[in-house]
mmCIF file of C-alpha atoms in Angstrom:
data_model
loop_
_atom_site.group_PDB
_atom_site.id
_atom_site.type_symbol
_atom_site.label_atom_id
_atom_site.label_comp_id
_atom_site.label_asym_id
_atom_site.label_seq_id
_atom_site.Cartn_x
_atom_site.Cartn_y
_atom_site.Cartn_z
ATOM 1 C CA UNK A 1 -8.247 -35.009 -21.116
ATOM 2 C CA UNK A 2 -10.327 -34.620 -17.961
ATOM 3 C CA UNK A 3 -11.461 -31.027 -17.517
ATOM 4 C CA UNK A 4 -12.218 -29.225 -14.293
ATOM 5 C CA UNK A 5 -15.595 -27.541 -14.002
ATOM 6 C CA UNK A 6 -13.916 -24.238 -14.878
ATOM 7 C CA UNK A 7 -10.601 -23.824 -16.671
ATOM 8 C CA UNK A 8 -9.171 -20.323 -16.824
ATOM 9 C CA UNK A 9 -6.906 -19.786 -19.823
ATOM 10 C CA UNK A 10 -4.591 -16.796 -19.943
ATOM 11 C CA UNK A 11 -4.272 -15.179 -23.365
ATOM 12 C CA UNK A 12 -1.868 -12.486 -24.517
ATOM 13 C CA UNK A 13 -2.618 -9.831 -27.117
ATOM 14 C CA UNK A 14 -1.038 -11.967 -29.843
ATOM 15 C CA UNK A 15 -3.973 -14.368 -29.508
ATOM 16 C CA UNK A 16 -3.404 -18.028 -30.321
ATOM 17 C CA UNK A 17 0.253 -17.682 -31.288
ATOM 18 C CA UNK A 18 1.706 -17.998 -27.797
ATOM 19 C CA UNK A 19 -0.850 -20.449 -26.380
ATOM 20 C CA UNK A 20 0.388 -23.810 -25.147
ATOM 21 C CA UNK A 21 -1.063 -27.036 -26.546
ATOM 22 C CA UNK A 22 -2.756 -27.582 -23.177
ATOM 23 C CA UNK A 23 -4.530 -24.237 -23.468
ATOM 24 C CA UNK A 24 -5.576 -24.877 -27.081
ATOM 25 C CA UNK A 25 -6.974 -28.314 -26.151
ATOM 26 C CA UNK A 26 -8.938 -26.863 -23.240
ATOM 27 C CA UNK A 27 -10.617 -24.331 -25.523
ATOM 28 C CA UNK A 28 -11.263 -26.956 -28.222
ATOM 29 C CA UNK A 29 -13.069 -29.219 -25.707
ATOM 30 C CA UNK A 30 -15.064 -26.426 -24.056
ATOM 31 C CA UNK A 31 -18.840 -26.529 -23.961
ATOM 32 C CA UNK A 32 -18.993 -22.887 -22.833
ATOM 33 C CA UNK A 33 -16.434 -20.127 -23.309
ATOM 34 C CA UNK A 34 -16.632 -16.934 -21.251
ATOM 35 C CA UNK A 35 -14.714 -13.680 -21.429
ATOM 36 C CA UNK A 36 -14.369 -10.417 -23.279
ATOM 37 C CA UNK A 37 -15.419 -10.280 -26.958
ATOM 38 C CA UNK A 38 -11.930 -9.143 -28.010
ATOM 39 C CA UNK A 39 -10.551 -12.461 -26.713
ATOM 40 C CA UNK A 40 -13.250 -14.449 -28.493
ATOM 41 C CA UNK A 41 -12.256 -12.894 -31.824
ATOM 42 C CA UNK A 42 -9.174 -15.151 -31.819
ATOM 43 C CA UNK A 43 -11.291 -18.343 -31.747
ATOM 44 C CA UNK A 44 -13.780 -18.076 -34.653
ATOM 45 C CA UNK A 45 -13.963 -21.864 -34.892
ATOM 46 C CA UNK A 46 -15.749 -22.123 -31.502
ATOM 47 C CA UNK A 47 -19.489 -22.737 -32.053
ATOM 48 C CA UNK A 48 -20.655 -23.336 -28.463
ATOM 49 C CA UNK A 49 -22.196 -20.920 -25.930
ATOM 50 C CA UNK A 50 -20.268 -17.691 -25.356
ATOM 51 C CA UNK A 51 -20.826 -15.715 -22.134
ATOM 52 C CA UNK A 52 -20.013 -12.067 -22.777
ATOM 53 C CA UNK A 53 -18.323 -10.377 -19.815
ATOM 54 C CA UNK A 54 -19.306 -6.929 -21.085
ATOM 55 C CA UNK A 55 -22.933 -7.548 -20.015
ATOM 56 C CA UNK A 56 -21.897 -6.689 -16.437
ATOM 57 C CA UNK A 57 -19.521 -8.572 -14.166
ATOM 58 C CA UNK A 58 -21.905 -9.747 -11.433
ATOM 59 C CA UNK A 59 -24.534 -11.045 -13.835
ATOM 60 C CA UNK A 60 -21.836 -12.645 -15.990
ATOM 61 C CA UNK A 61 -20.193 -14.397 -13.027
ATOM 62 C CA UNK A 62 -23.503 -15.779 -11.748
ATOM 63 C CA UNK A 63 -24.342 -17.162 -15.185
ATOM 64 C CA UNK A 64 -20.861 -18.642 -15.507
ATOM 65 C CA UNK A 65 -21.133 -20.441 -12.157
ATOM 66 C CA UNK A 66 -24.543 -21.830 -13.112
ATOM 67 C CA UNK A 67 -23.113 -23.220 -16.351
ATOM 68 C CA UNK A 68 -20.105 -24.690 -14.540
ATOM 69 C CA UNK A 69 -22.353 -27.250 -12.807
ATOM 70 C CA UNK A 70 -22.346 -29.157 -16.109
ATOM 71 C CA UNK A 71 -18.585 -28.657 -16.478
ATOM 72 C CA UNK A 72 -16.418 -27.880 -19.530
ATOM 73 C CA UNK A 73 -16.454 -24.107 -19.022
ATOM 74 C CA UNK A 74 -13.416 -22.124 -20.167
ATOM 75 C CA UNK A 75 -12.760 -18.522 -19.192
ATOM 76 C CA UNK A 76 -10.471 -16.469 -21.415
ATOM 77 C CA UNK A 77 -8.509 -13.922 -19.372
ATOM 78 C CA UNK A 78 -5.646 -11.552 -20.058
ATOM 79 C CA UNK A 79 -2.160 -12.768 -19.155
ATOM 80 C CA UNK A 80 -1.918 -14.499 -15.791
ATOM 81 C CA UNK A 81 -5.435 -14.752 -14.267
ATOM 82 C CA UNK A 82 -3.980 -15.072 -10.750
ATOM 83 C CA UNK A 83 -2.084 -11.781 -11.030
ATOM 84 C CA UNK A 84 -4.618 -9.009 -10.354
ATOM 85 C CA UNK A 85 -7.036 -10.988 -12.512
ATOM 86 C CA UNK A 86 -10.266 -12.977 -12.467
ATOM 87 C CA UNK A 87 -8.695 -15.755 -10.389
ATOM 88 C CA UNK A 88 -9.108 -13.919 -7.092
ATOM 89 C CA UNK A 89 -12.854 -13.345 -7.610
ATOM 90 C CA UNK A 90 -13.402 -16.954 -8.728
ATOM 91 C CA UNK A 91 -11.685 -18.404 -5.671
ATOM 92 C CA UNK A 92 -14.164 -16.534 -3.468
ATOM 93 C CA UNK A 93 -17.112 -18.223 -5.185
ATOM 94 C CA UNK A 94 -15.859 -21.581 -6.465
ATOM 95 C CA UNK A 95 -14.114 -24.466 -4.691
ATOM 96 C CA UNK A 96 -10.432 -24.647 -5.512
ATOM 97 C CA UNK A 97 -10.668 -28.259 -6.732
ATOM 98 C CA UNK A 98 -13.229 -27.214 -9.346
ATOM 99 C CA UNK A 99 -10.809 -24.734 -10.921
ATOM 100 C CA UNK A 100 -7.792 -25.095 -13.176
ATOM 101 C CA UNK A 101 -5.527 -22.276 -14.332
ATOM 102 C CA UNK A 102 -3.408 -22.181 -17.487
ATOM 103 C CA UNK A 103 -1.590 -18.862 -17.284
ATOM 104 C CA UNK A 104 0.090 -16.920 -20.045
ATOM 105 C CA UNK A 105 2.876 -14.454 -19.434
ATOM 106 C CA UNK A 106 1.499 -11.543 -17.418
ATOM 107 C CA UNK A 107 1.628 -8.030 -18.848
ATOM 108 C CA UNK A 108 4.117 -7.199 -16.090
ATOM 109 C CA UNK A 109 6.478 -10.003 -17.152
ATOM 110 C CA UNK A 110 6.268 -8.831 -20.735
ATOM 111 C CA UNK A 111 6.958 -5.223 -19.724
ATOM 112 C CA UNK A 112 10.053 -6.056 -17.706
ATOM 113 C CA UNK A 113 11.340 -8.246 -20.520
ATOM 114 C CA UNK A 114 10.873 -5.455 -23.073
ATOM 115 C CA UNK A 115 12.728 -3.020 -20.793
ATOM 116 C CA UNK A 116 15.448 -5.582 -19.950
ATOM 117 C CA UNK A 117 14.902 -4.991 -16.227
ATOM 118 C CA UNK A 118 15.477 -7.801 -13.698
ATOM 119 C CA UNK A 119 12.273 -7.822 -11.645
ATOM 120 C CA UNK A 120 12.905 -10.221 -8.765
ATOM 121 C CA UNK A 121 12.951 -7.234 -6.379
ATOM 122 C CA UNK A 122 10.072 -5.367 -8.026
ATOM 123 C CA UNK A 123 6.868 -4.438 -6.206
ATOM 124 C CA UNK A 124 3.382 -4.338 -7.715
ATOM 125 C CA UNK A 125 0.622 -1.794 -7.170
ATOM 126 C CA UNK A 126 -2.812 -1.768 -8.763
ATOM 127 C CA UNK A 127 -4.552 1.590 -9.221
ATOM 128 C CA UNK A 128 -7.345 -0.156 -11.100
ATOM 129 C CA UNK A 129 -10.603 0.904 -9.472
ATOM 130 C CA UNK A 130 -8.777 2.261 -6.442
ATOM 131 C CA UNK A 131 -8.134 5.708 -4.960
ATOM 132 C CA UNK A 132 -4.620 7.084 -5.445
ATOM 133 C CA UNK A 133 -4.229 8.065 -1.786
ATOM 134 C CA UNK A 134 -1.409 5.938 -0.362
ATOM 135 C CA UNK A 135 0.263 5.205 -3.715
ATOM 136 C CA UNK A 136 3.247 7.451 -2.973
ATOM 137 C CA UNK A 137 3.716 6.106 0.563
ATOM 138 C CA UNK A 138 3.857 2.555 -0.811
ATOM 139 C CA UNK A 139 6.417 3.621 -3.405
ATOM 140 C CA UNK A 140 8.877 4.606 -0.653
ATOM 141 C CA UNK A 141 9.466 0.933 0.139
ATOM 142 C CA UNK A 142 11.319 -0.070 -3.043
ATOM 143 C CA UNK A 143 12.939 1.297 -6.181
ATOM 144 C CA UNK A 144 11.172 -0.647 -8.934
ATOM 145 C CA UNK A 145 7.397 -0.871 -9.394
ATOM 146 C CA UNK A 146 4.826 -2.097 -11.852
ATOM 147 C CA UNK A 147 1.709 0.082 -11.614
ATOM 148 C CA UNK A 148 -1.577 -1.060 -13.123
ATOM 149 C CA UNK A 149 -3.797 1.750 -14.402
ATOM 150 C CA UNK A 150 -7.423 2.232 -15.464
ATOM 151 C CA UNK A 151 -9.468 4.749 -17.450
ATOM 152 C CA UNK A 152 -9.651 7.113 -14.451
ATOM 153 C CA UNK A 153 -6.176 6.616 -12.994
ATOM 154 C CA UNK A 154 -4.403 7.094 -16.301
ATOM 155 C CA UNK A 155 -0.599 7.360 -16.599
ATOM 156 C CA UNK A 156 -0.926 11.172 -16.682
ATOM 157 C CA UNK A 157 -3.098 11.260 -13.536
ATOM 158 C CA UNK A 158 -0.675 8.973 -11.695
ATOM 159 C CA UNK A 159 2.295 11.147 -12.722
ATOM 160 C CA UNK A 160 0.447 14.272 -11.560
ATOM 161 C CA UNK A 161 -0.147 12.598 -8.186
ATOM 162 C CA UNK A 162 3.556 11.763 -7.890
ATOM 163 C CA UNK A 163 4.514 15.349 -8.723
ATOM 164 C CA UNK A 164 2.051 16.726 -6.155
ATOM 165 C CA UNK A 165 3.738 14.705 -3.409
ATOM 166 C CA UNK A 166 7.327 15.660 -4.181
ATOM 167 C CA UNK A 167 8.222 12.573 -6.202
ATOM 168 C CA UNK A 168 10.058 13.845 -9.270
ATOM 169 C CA UNK A 169 12.871 11.270 -9.233
ATOM 170 C CA UNK A 170 11.291 8.393 -11.137
ATOM 171 C CA UNK A 171 11.697 7.149 -14.692
ATOM 172 C CA UNK A 172 8.232 6.131 -15.890
ATOM 173 C CA UNK A 173 7.845 3.728 -18.817
ATOM 174 C CA UNK A 174 4.314 3.483 -20.205
ATOM 175 C CA UNK A 175 3.845 0.101 -21.852
ATOM 176 C CA UNK A 176 0.875 -0.163 -24.232
ATOM 177 C CA UNK A 177 -0.750 -3.198 -25.878
ATOM 178 C CA UNK A 178 2.059 -5.562 -24.971
ATOM 179 C CA UNK A 179 2.478 -8.525 -27.360
ATOM 180 C CA UNK A 180 0.135 -6.856 -29.862
ATOM 181 C CA UNK A 181 1.222 -5.636 -33.289
ATOM 182 C CA UNK A 182 0.559 -2.092 -32.015
ATOM 183 C CA UNK A 183 2.770 -2.539 -28.945
ATOM 184 C CA UNK A 184 4.486 0.676 -27.855
ATOM 185 C CA UNK A 185 6.764 1.602 -24.951
ATOM 186 C CA UNK A 186 7.475 5.250 -24.101
ATOM 187 C CA UNK A 187 9.752 6.629 -21.370
ATOM 188 C CA UNK A 188 9.085 9.843 -19.433
ATOM 189 C CA UNK A 189 10.189 11.826 -16.439
ATOM 190 C CA UNK A 190 7.417 12.482 -13.904
ATOM 191 C CA UNK A 191 7.024 16.059 -15.156
ATOM 192 C CA UNK A 192 6.937 14.965 -18.815
ATOM 193 C CA UNK A 193 4.275 12.320 -18.250
ATOM 194 C CA UNK A 194 2.184 14.634 -16.059
ATOM 195 C CA UNK A 195 2.013 17.102 -18.964
ATOM 196 C CA UNK A 196 1.699 14.531 -21.777
ATOM 197 C CA UNK A 197 -1.213 15.670 -23.984
ATOM 198 C CA UNK A 198 -2.024 12.466 -25.885
ATOM 199 C CA UNK A 199 -4.140 9.626 -24.474
ATOM 200 C CA UNK A 200 -2.673 6.147 -24.172
ATOM 201 C CA UNK A 201 -4.249 2.863 -25.161
ATOM 202 C CA UNK A 202 -6.561 1.553 -22.400
ATOM 203 C CA UNK A 203 -4.321 -1.539 -22.309
ATOM 204 C CA UNK A 204 -1.340 -0.010 -20.541
ATOM 205 C CA UNK A 205 0.754 -0.220 -17.408
ATOM 206 C CA UNK A 206 3.607 1.807 -15.926
ATOM 207 C CA UNK A 207 7.043 0.566 -14.905
ATOM 208 C CA UNK A 208 8.536 3.031 -12.411
ATOM 209 C CA UNK A 209 12.287 2.999 -11.709
ATOM 210 C CA UNK A 210 13.687 5.236 -8.975
ATOM 211 C CA UNK A 211 16.449 7.587 -10.135
ATOM 212 C CA UNK A 212 17.543 8.722 -6.667
ATOM 213 C CA UNK A 213 18.114 7.022 -3.320
ATOM 214 C CA UNK A 214 16.154 9.736 -1.514
ATOM 215 C CA UNK A 215 12.819 8.647 -0.008
ATOM 216 C CA UNK A 216 9.980 10.495 1.706
ATOM 217 C CA UNK A 217 10.652 13.590 -0.380
ATOM 218 C CA UNK A 218 14.311 13.564 0.627
ATOM 219 C CA UNK A 219 13.529 14.030 4.322
ATOM 220 C CA UNK A 220 13.538 10.354 5.285
ATOM 221 C CA UNK A 221 12.232 8.940 8.546
ATOM 222 C CA UNK A 222 12.949 10.550 11.935
ATOM 223 C CA UNK A 223 13.161 14.024 10.432
ATOM 224 C CA UNK A 224 14.592 17.014 12.253
ATOM 225 C CA UNK A 225 12.221 19.681 13.574
ATOM 226 C CA UNK A 226 13.613 22.052 10.952
ATOM 227 C CA UNK A 227 12.198 19.771 8.227
ATOM 228 C CA UNK A 228 8.655 20.821 9.125
ATOM 229 C CA UNK A 229 6.938 24.081 8.302
ATOM 230 C CA UNK A 230 5.485 25.566 11.513
ATOM 231 C CA UNK A 231 2.889 28.243 12.102
ATOM 232 C CA UNK A 232 4.423 31.693 12.534
ATOM 233 C CA UNK A 233 4.982 33.348 14.943
ATOM 234 C CA UNK A 234 4.607 30.199 17.071
ATOM 235 C CA UNK A 235 7.666 28.371 15.760
ATOM 236 C CA UNK A 236 7.460 26.008 18.729
ATOM 237 C CA UNK A 237 4.068 24.585 17.624
ATOM 238 C CA UNK A 238 5.501 21.106 17.090
ATOM 239 C CA UNK A 239 6.104 17.993 19.168
ATOM 240 C CA UNK A 240 9.871 18.237 19.499
ATOM 241 C CA UNK A 241 11.971 15.492 17.952
ATOM 242 C CA UNK A 242 12.946 13.608 21.164
ATOM 243 C CA UNK A 243 9.350 13.557 22.384
ATOM 244 C CA UNK A 244 8.109 12.667 18.908
ATOM 245 C CA UNK A 245 10.444 9.675 18.730
ATOM 246 C CA UNK A 246 9.444 8.424 22.181
ATOM 247 C CA UNK A 247 5.767 8.728 21.286
ATOM 248 C CA UNK A 248 6.176 6.925 17.953
ATOM 249 C CA UNK A 249 8.100 4.096 19.617
ATOM 250 C CA UNK A 250 5.406 3.701 22.288
ATOM 251 C CA UNK A 251 2.656 3.654 19.643
ATOM 252 C CA UNK A 252 4.248 0.568 18.016
ATOM 253 C CA UNK A 253 2.807 1.421 14.587
ATOM 254 C CA UNK A 254 2.557 -1.412 12.061
ATOM 255 C CA UNK A 255 2.506 -1.072 8.250
ATOM 256 C CA UNK A 256 -1.266 -1.437 7.785
ATOM 257 C CA UNK A 257 -2.394 0.496 10.891
ATOM 258 C CA UNK A 258 -4.865 3.362 11.078
ATOM 259 C CA UNK A 259 -3.572 6.223 13.255
ATOM 260 C CA UNK A 260 -5.211 9.357 14.674
ATOM 261 C CA UNK A 261 -3.199 12.476 15.538
ATOM 262 C CA UNK A 262 -5.512 14.776 17.521
ATOM 263 C CA UNK A 263 -4.351 18.373 17.755
ATOM 264 C CA UNK A 264 -1.954 17.921 14.850
ATOM 265 C CA UNK A 265 -0.333 21.403 14.991
ATOM 266 C CA UNK A 266 2.332 21.192 12.289
ATOM 267 C CA UNK A 267 1.451 17.579 11.466
ATOM 268 C CA UNK A 268 4.849 16.217 12.488
ATOM 269 C CA UNK A 269 3.475 13.270 14.503
ATOM 270 C CA UNK A 270 0.964 12.397 11.775
ATOM 271 C CA UNK A 271 3.610 12.552 9.064
ATOM 272 C CA UNK A 272 6.211 10.503 10.925
ATOM 273 C CA UNK A 273 3.511 7.980 11.883
ATOM 274 C CA UNK A 274 2.526 7.735 8.216
ATOM 275 C CA UNK A 275 6.054 6.654 7.350
ATOM 276 C CA UNK A 276 5.564 3.639 9.620
ATOM 277 C CA UNK A 277 2.029 2.729 8.460
ATOM 278 C CA UNK A 278 2.816 3.056 4.756
ATOM 279 C CA UNK A 279 0.040 0.589 3.868
ATOM 280 C CA UNK A 280 -2.416 2.236 6.252
ATOM 281 C CA UNK A 281 -3.821 5.692 6.880
ATOM 282 C CA UNK A 282 -3.299 8.588 9.271
ATOM 283 C CA UNK A 283 -5.903 11.192 10.178
ATOM 284 C CA UNK A 284 -4.440 14.532 11.291
ATOM 285 C CA UNK A 285 -7.201 16.301 13.246
ATOM 286 C CA UNK A 286 -6.741 20.043 13.745
ATOM 287 C CA UNK A 287 -9.289 22.780 14.535
ATOM 288 C CA UNK A 288 -7.090 25.877 14.057
ATOM 289 C CA UNK A 289 -7.401 27.181 10.460
ATOM 290 C CA UNK A 290 -4.028 28.940 10.791
ATOM 291 C CA UNK A 291 -2.369 25.513 10.899
ATOM 292 C CA UNK A 292 -3.964 24.039 7.781
ATOM 293 C CA UNK A 293 -1.620 25.450 5.145
ATOM 294 C CA UNK A 294 1.446 24.343 7.092
ATOM 295 C CA UNK A 295 0.107 20.815 7.578
ATOM 296 C CA UNK A 296 -0.756 20.485 3.889
ATOM 297 C CA UNK A 297 2.688 21.779 2.920
ATOM 298 C CA UNK A 298 4.383 19.259 5.205
ATOM 299 C CA UNK A 299 2.250 16.368 3.912
ATOM 300 C CA UNK A 300 3.227 17.124 0.317
ATOM 301 C CA UNK A 301 6.884 17.862 1.104
ATOM 302 C CA UNK A 302 7.313 14.583 3.019
ATOM 303 C CA UNK A 303 5.456 12.546 0.347
ATOM 304 C CA UNK A 304 2.966 11.136 2.860
ATOM 305 C CA UNK A 305 -0.129 10.848 0.691
ATOM 306 C CA UNK A 306 -1.624 8.455 3.266
ATOM 307 C CA UNK A 307 -2.243 11.400 5.649
ATOM 308 C CA UNK A 308 -5.730 12.946 5.603
ATOM 309 C CA UNK A 309 -6.144 16.382 7.195
ATOM 310 C CA UNK A 310 -9.424 16.652 9.117
ATOM 311 C CA UNK A 311 -10.253 20.339 9.547
ATOM 312 C CA UNK A 312 -12.541 20.199 12.568
ATOM 313 C CA UNK A 313 -12.573 20.077 16.351
ATOM 314 C CA UNK A 314 -12.422 16.871 18.364
ATOM 315 C CA UNK A 315 -14.372 14.971 19.561
ATOM 316 C CA UNK A 316 -16.988 15.878 16.911
ATOM 317 C CA UNK A 317 -14.413 15.433 14.141
ATOM 318 C CA UNK A 318 -13.788 11.826 15.199
ATOM 319 C CA UNK A 319 -17.282 10.465 14.656
ATOM 320 C CA UNK A 320 -16.920 9.172 11.095
ATOM 321 C CA UNK A 321 -13.224 8.228 11.021
ATOM 322 C CA UNK A 322 -12.004 4.670 10.539
ATOM 323 C CA UNK A 323 -11.398 2.932 13.899
ATOM 324 C CA UNK A 324 -7.786 3.507 15.000
ATOM 325 C CA UNK A 325 -5.015 1.111 15.955
ATOM 326 C CA UNK A 326 -3.038 3.937 17.591
ATOM 327 C CA UNK A 327 -3.911 7.442 18.777
ATOM 328 C CA UNK A 328 -1.755 10.400 19.732
ATOM 329 C CA UNK A 329 -3.387 13.311 21.541
ATOM 330 C CA UNK A 330 -1.279 16.445 21.466
ATOM 331 C CA UNK A 331 -4.027 18.999 22.108
ATOM 332 C CA UNK A 332 -7.627 18.998 23.290
ATOM 333 C CA UNK A 333 -8.902 22.602 23.267
ATOM 334 C CA UNK A 334 -10.467 21.993 26.684
ATOM 335 C CA UNK A 335 -12.293 18.821 25.567
ATOM 336 C CA UNK A 336 -9.895 16.242 27.006
ATOM 337 C CA UNK A 337 -12.486 14.234 28.953
ATOM 338 C CA UNK A 338 -14.841 13.883 25.964
ATOM 339 C CA UNK A 339 -11.957 13.100 23.616
ATOM 340 C CA UNK A 340 -10.559 10.431 25.915
ATOM 341 C CA UNK A 341 -13.945 8.768 26.393
ATOM 342 C CA UNK A 342 -14.562 8.593 22.653
ATOM 343 C CA UNK A 343 -11.038 7.443 21.796
ATOM 344 C CA UNK A 344 -11.065 4.678 24.373
ATOM 345 C CA UNK A 345 -14.423 3.433 23.101
ATOM 346 C CA UNK A 346 -13.409 3.201 19.424
ATOM 347 C CA UNK A 347 -9.747 2.206 19.839
ATOM 348 C CA UNK A 348 -9.224 -1.327 18.557
ATOM 349 C CA UNK A 349 -8.279 -4.094 21.018
ATOM 350 C CA UNK A 350 -4.506 -4.068 21.564
ATOM 351 C CA UNK A 351 -4.537 -0.468 20.315
ATOM 352 C CA UNK A 352 -2.205 2.122 21.818
ATOM 353 C CA UNK A 353 -3.213 5.517 23.231
ATOM 354 C CA UNK A 354 -0.528 8.187 23.773
ATOM 355 C CA UNK A 355 -1.249 11.579 25.330
ATOM 356 C CA UNK A 356 1.229 14.392 25.853
ATOM 357 C CA UNK A 357 0.682 16.854 28.694
ATOM 358 C CA UNK A 358 2.545 20.095 29.361
ATOM 359 C CA UNK A 359 0.528 21.625 32.210
ATOM 360 C CA UNK A 360 -0.027 20.197 35.684
ATOM 361 C CA UNK A 361 -3.766 20.611 35.154
ATOM 362 C CA UNK A 362 -3.709 18.273 32.160
ATOM 363 C CA UNK A 363 -1.501 15.806 34.024
ATOM 364 C CA UNK A 364 -3.982 15.716 36.911
ATOM 365 C CA UNK A 365 -6.934 15.315 34.514
ATOM 366 C CA UNK A 366 -5.285 12.430 32.706
ATOM 367 C CA UNK A 367 -4.276 10.721 35.924
ATOM 368 C CA UNK A 368 -7.789 10.923 37.342
ATOM 369 C CA UNK A 369 -9.368 9.702 34.096
ATOM 370 C CA UNK A 370 -7.075 6.665 34.020
ATOM 371 C CA UNK A 371 -7.872 5.827 37.652
ATOM 372 C CA UNK A 372 -11.618 6.193 37.061
ATOM 373 C CA UNK A 373 -11.395 3.809 34.100
ATOM 374 C CA UNK A 374 -9.364 1.361 36.208
ATOM 375 C CA UNK A 375 -6.627 1.345 33.575
ATOM 376 C CA UNK A 376 -3.002 0.438 33.768
ATOM 377 C CA UNK A 377 -0.968 3.267 32.344
ATOM 378 C CA UNK A 378 2.640 4.303 32.124
ATOM 379 C CA UNK A 379 3.818 7.871 32.476
ATOM 380 C CA UNK A 380 7.158 9.229 31.315
ATOM 381 C CA UNK A 381 8.397 12.635 32.419
ATOM 382 C CA UNK A 382 10.589 13.748 29.543
ATOM 383 C CA UNK A 383 13.219 16.376 30.292
ATOM 384 C CA UNK A 384 15.359 17.315 27.312
ATOM 385 C CA UNK A 385 18.128 19.877 27.048
ATOM 386 C CA UNK A 386 19.719 20.858 23.732
ATOM 387 C CA UNK A 387 23.143 22.401 23.201
ATOM 388 C CA UNK A 388 23.243 26.111 22.363
ATOM 389 C CA UNK A 389 26.281 28.239 21.454
ATOM 390 C CA UNK A 390 27.567 30.653 24.093
ATOM 391 C CA UNK A 391 30.463 32.731 22.723
ATOM 392 C CA UNK A 392 33.130 30.085 21.980
ATOM 393 C CA UNK A 393 31.466 27.477 24.182
ATOM 394 C CA UNK A 394 28.407 25.219 24.175
ATOM 395 C CA UNK A 395 25.765 25.314 26.865
ATOM 396 C CA UNK A 396 22.518 23.405 27.465
ATOM 397 C CA UNK A 397 19.104 24.983 26.905
ATOM 398 C CA UNK A 398 16.309 23.058 28.618
ATOM 399 C CA UNK A 399 13.026 22.390 26.830
ATOM 400 C CA UNK A 400 9.707 22.375 28.665
ATOM 401 C CA UNK A 401 9.232 19.034 30.450
ATOM 402 C CA UNK A 402 6.577 16.811 28.879
ATOM 403 C CA UNK A 403 4.496 14.058 30.456
ATOM 404 C CA UNK A 404 3.742 11.148 28.109
ATOM 405 C CA UNK A 405 0.833 8.931 29.176
ATOM 406 C CA UNK A 406 0.855 5.526 27.466
ATOM 407 C CA UNK A 407 -2.108 3.131 27.641
ATOM 408 C CA UNK A 408 -2.710 -0.125 25.751
ATOM 409 C CA UNK A 409 -6.253 -1.371 25.253
ATOM 410 C CA UNK A 410 -6.648 -4.984 26.341
ATOM 411 C CA UNK A 411 -8.347 -7.681 24.318
ATOM 412 C CA UNK A 412 -11.836 -8.396 25.653
ATOM 413 C CA UNK A 413 -11.521 -10.691 28.641
ATOM 414 C CA UNK A 414 -7.914 -9.742 29.431
ATOM 415 C CA UNK A 415 -7.065 -8.042 32.677
ATOM 416 C CA UNK A 416 -6.694 -4.271 32.496
#
C-alpha cells in the first residue's frame, strides 16, 4: 500500500479494537509514529521512532515535519483528527496531497449515540484554550450543542458561566472517557453542575439540550424598553425602542461584527446589537459610574456575554479597542468632534457610523463635521408618539424628536 508522507489515524479510547484494517496497516508500515504516549501504549509491537507530543507542540510538529520528508510517518490522534483536532494545524504547514486521514468516530458522535440524540441539527463549540466570553450568545442560535472543555474551562466553570448569564434552562450531560472501560455519562441541571464538587476526567465533553424555547434570557430580540433596567431617577436614560430599531437596522450588523456603543446609558443599544453579532463582540463605553450597575444587570439578564462594558470616557476609552464594523454614538460628554475624528479613522471600510442627536447644537455640529469631511450622509428626523390613557380614551404622547445621522465608510478608492 502506497503511503502518503503523513497519515493521521484516529483512535478511540478502546485502542485497537475499533480500528479499521486500513488504519492497522498504516501503523504496521510506519517508519515513525507520533502522538501522545497514552495512544502509543496500544501498539507495543511498534519498534520504530516515536515522537512524543508531550515534549511541547511546536517542537514536536517541527520534528514531525522534518521526518515526513522521508515519508511513512503516522500520527495517532483522538477520534476524528479533522474535528477540532490536529488536522487543522497540519493543513497550515503541510500540502494537502502529502496528507491522508483515517478518522475514527469522534467523541461527539459517540456522545450523541450514547444519549440517543439525533444530532443533524446540533452545533459545536470548543472552549478548549479559549475565553468563555461569547459562549452564551452563540448558544442562543440552536437548542442542541456539543461543548468541548479543557482543564481551565471545566464542566463546572462552564455551568457557572451559563448561570451567571441567565441560562438555567439547559440539560447538561457530561460525557467522560467515551469508549473506554471507565466511560461515564452524568446528567445535570445548570445549577447542579455549577455546584458539583467532584472533578471530572480530563477526557470529557458536554452535550447541552435546551429545555425551554426562551432565548436571550427570555427577553428575545427587539425587547421593550421596560425590559431594561435604567438609572433612577432618570428613567428616560435609554434610546427608545423605535429609535433603537431604526439605528440597529441602519447599522446592518452581521454575525461576526465588532460594534461600539459610545455613551451606552442603560446598554440597550449594545445589548440589542449583541443579539445580531452573536459571533462577534460589542463594547459598551460609558463614563458615568451611576450607569455601570444597570448596564451589568442588563447584560446578564439578556444573556449577552459578548458585551464588554468599558468604564471610561471617550475618546480616550477607544484607544485600545478592536477596530469596529459599526458604531453608535448616543452621547459625547462635550467631546463629539474628537470622538468623531477617532471613530472615522478606525472604522473599517464599509463600516457604518450612526449618531443620535437631540439638541440643535449637536445637529449643527454633526452637519458641519460631515461637510468638512466631504462625506455623504443621511439624516432622519424621527418623531414618535405613543398612546397614553386619558380617562376612558387613548391619546398620543409625543416623544422628543431625534435626529439620526447615518454614514457608511467607503472602501479605499471608492467615491465618498
